[in-house]
Tab-separated table of C-alpha atoms in Angstrom:
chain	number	residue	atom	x	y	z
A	1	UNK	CA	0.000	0.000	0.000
A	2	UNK	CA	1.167	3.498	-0.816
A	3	UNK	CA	0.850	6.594	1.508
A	4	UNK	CA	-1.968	7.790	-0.378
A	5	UNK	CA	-4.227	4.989	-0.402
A	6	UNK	CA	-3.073	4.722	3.854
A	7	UNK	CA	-4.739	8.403	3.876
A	8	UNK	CA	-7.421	8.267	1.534
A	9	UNK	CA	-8.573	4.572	3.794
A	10	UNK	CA	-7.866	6.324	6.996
A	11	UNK	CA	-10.130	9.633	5.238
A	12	UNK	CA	-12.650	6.964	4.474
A	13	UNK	CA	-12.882	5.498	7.549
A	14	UNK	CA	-13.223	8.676	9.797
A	15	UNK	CA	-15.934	10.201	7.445
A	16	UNK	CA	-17.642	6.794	8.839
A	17	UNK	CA	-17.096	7.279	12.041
A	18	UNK	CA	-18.155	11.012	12.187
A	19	UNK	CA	-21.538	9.966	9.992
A	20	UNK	CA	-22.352	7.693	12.857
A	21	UNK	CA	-21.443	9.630	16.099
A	22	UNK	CA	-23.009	12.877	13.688
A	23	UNK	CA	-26.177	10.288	13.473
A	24	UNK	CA	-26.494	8.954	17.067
A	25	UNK	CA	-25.524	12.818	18.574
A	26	UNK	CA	-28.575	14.152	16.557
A	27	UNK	CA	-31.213	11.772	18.041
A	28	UNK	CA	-29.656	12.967	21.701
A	29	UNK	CA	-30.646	16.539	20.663
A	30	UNK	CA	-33.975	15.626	19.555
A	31	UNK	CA	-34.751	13.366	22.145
A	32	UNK	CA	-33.276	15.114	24.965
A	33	UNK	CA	-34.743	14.192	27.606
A	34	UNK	CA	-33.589	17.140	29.512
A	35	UNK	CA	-32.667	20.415	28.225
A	36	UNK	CA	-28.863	20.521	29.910
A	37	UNK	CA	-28.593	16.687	27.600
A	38	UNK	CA	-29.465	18.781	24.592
A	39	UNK	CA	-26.896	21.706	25.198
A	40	UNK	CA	-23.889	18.779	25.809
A	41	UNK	CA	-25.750	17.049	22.687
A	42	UNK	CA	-25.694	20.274	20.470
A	43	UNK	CA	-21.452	20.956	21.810
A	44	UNK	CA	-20.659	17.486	20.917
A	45	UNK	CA	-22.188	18.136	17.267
A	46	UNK	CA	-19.796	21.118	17.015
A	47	UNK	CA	-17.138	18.775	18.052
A	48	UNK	CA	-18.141	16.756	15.013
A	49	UNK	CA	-18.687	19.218	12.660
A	50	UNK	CA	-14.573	20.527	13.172
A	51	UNK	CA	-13.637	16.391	12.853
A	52	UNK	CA	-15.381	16.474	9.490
A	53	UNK	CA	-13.705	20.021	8.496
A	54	UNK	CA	-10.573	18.470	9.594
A	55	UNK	CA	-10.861	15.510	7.338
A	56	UNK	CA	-12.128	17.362	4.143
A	57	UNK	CA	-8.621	19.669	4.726
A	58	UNK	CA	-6.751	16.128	4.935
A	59	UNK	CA	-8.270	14.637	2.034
A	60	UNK	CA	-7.968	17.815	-0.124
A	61	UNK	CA	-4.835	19.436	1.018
A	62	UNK	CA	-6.007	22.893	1.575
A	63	UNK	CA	-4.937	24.374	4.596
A	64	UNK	CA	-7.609	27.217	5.191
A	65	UNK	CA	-10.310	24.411	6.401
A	66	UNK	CA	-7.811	24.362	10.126
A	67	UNK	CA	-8.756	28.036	10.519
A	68	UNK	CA	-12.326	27.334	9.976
A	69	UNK	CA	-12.505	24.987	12.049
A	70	UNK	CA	-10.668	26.918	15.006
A	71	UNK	CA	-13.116	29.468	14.729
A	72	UNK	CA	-16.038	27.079	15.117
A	73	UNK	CA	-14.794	26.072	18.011
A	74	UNK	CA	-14.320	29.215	19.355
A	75	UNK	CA	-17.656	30.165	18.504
A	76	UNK	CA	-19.328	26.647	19.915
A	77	UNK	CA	-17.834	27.437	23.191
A	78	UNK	CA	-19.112	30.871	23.501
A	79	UNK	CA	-22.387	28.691	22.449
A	80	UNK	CA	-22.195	26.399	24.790
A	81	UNK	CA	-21.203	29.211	27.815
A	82	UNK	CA	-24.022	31.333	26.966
A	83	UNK	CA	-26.466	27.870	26.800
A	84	UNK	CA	-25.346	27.217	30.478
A	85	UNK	CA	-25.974	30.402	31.976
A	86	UNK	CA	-29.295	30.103	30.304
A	87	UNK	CA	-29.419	26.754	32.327
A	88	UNK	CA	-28.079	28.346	35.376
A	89	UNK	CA	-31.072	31.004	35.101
A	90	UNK	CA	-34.021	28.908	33.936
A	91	UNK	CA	-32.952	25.423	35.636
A	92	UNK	CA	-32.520	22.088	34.036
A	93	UNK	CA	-36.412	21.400	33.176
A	94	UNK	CA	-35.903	24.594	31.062
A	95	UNK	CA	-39.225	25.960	32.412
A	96	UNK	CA	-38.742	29.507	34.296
A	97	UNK	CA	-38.982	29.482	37.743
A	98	UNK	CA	-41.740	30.491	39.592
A	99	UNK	CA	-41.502	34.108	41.157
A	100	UNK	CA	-43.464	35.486	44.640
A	101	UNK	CA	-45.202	38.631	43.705
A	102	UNK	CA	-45.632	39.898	46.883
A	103	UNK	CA	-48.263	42.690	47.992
A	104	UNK	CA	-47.784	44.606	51.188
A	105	UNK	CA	-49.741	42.313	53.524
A	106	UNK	CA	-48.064	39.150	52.686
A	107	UNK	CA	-44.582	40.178	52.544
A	108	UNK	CA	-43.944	40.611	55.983
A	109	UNK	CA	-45.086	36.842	55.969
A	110	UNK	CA	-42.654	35.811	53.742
A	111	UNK	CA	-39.725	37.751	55.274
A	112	UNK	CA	-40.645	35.916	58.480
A	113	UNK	CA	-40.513	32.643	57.333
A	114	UNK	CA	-37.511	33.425	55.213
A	115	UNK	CA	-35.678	34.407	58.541
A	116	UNK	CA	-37.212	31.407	60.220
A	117	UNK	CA	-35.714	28.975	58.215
A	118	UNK	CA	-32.602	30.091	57.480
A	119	UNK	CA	-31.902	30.489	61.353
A	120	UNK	CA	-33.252	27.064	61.511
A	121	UNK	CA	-30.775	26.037	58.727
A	122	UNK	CA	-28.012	27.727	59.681
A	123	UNK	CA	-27.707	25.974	63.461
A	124	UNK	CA	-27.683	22.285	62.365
A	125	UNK	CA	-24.400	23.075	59.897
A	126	UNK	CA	-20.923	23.594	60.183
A	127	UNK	CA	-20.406	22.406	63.757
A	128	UNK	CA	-20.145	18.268	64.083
C-alpha cells in the first residue's frame, strides 16, 4: 500500500465514524430528555462538525479548512457558555422558575418565614 491509499482509507474510515457519532448525537438533541442533555448534545455536534472540516482539509490538502474549524470552536464554546448560563437562570427542566409577587400584607409573611428557616438552617451546619 502506498501513503496515499493509507490516507485516503484512513479519510474513508473517519468520514464513517463522524456519519455515525453525527447520526447517534442528533437523536440525543432531539430526544433530549432534559434540556442541559441537549446543550452537551448540540457541543458534541460542534465537536463533530470541526472532525469532518478536519478531514475534508486532509483529504484535499487545503490548509484554510484548520482556521475554519478553530473558529467554530471558538464560537461553539461561547455557544455552549451562553447555553449554560441560560441553564443556570431557567434550571434544568428549562421551564422559568416560579416568582413570589408579593403585595404589602403578605410580605412581611414571607420575610418571616424566610428568617425562620434560614436560622433554623443555619444551626444544624458547620459544627459536628
Amino acid at each position: 500500500m502506498t501513503p496515499e491509499q493509507i490516507v485516503s482509507f484512513a479519510t474513508i474510515l473517519a468520514s464513517v465514524v463522524l456519519s455515525a457519532a453525527f447520526l447517534l448525537t442528533v437523536y440525543r438533541v432531539v430526544v433530549g430528555p432534559t434540556l442541559p442533555d441537549r446543550i452537551v448534545a448540540l457541543d458534541m455536534l460542534v465537536g463533530i462538525a470541526i472532525g469532518f472540516i478536519a478531514v475534508i482539509a486532509i483529504r484535499t490538502g487545503f490548509n484554510l479548512y484548520i482556521d475554519i474549524a478553530i473558529a467554530l470552536g471558538l464560537v461553539g464554546f461561547l455557544a455552549t457558555v451562553a447555553f449554560a448560563r441560560f441553564v443556570l437562570s431557567r434550571g434544568a427542566d428549562g421551564r422559568r422558575r416560579p416568582v413570589a409577587v408579593l403585595d404589602g400584607e403578605r410580605a412581611s409573611e414571607a420575610v418571616e418565614k424566610k428568617t425562620k428557616t434560614g436560622v433554623a438552617n443555619r444551626k444544624g451546619k458547620g459544627r459536628g
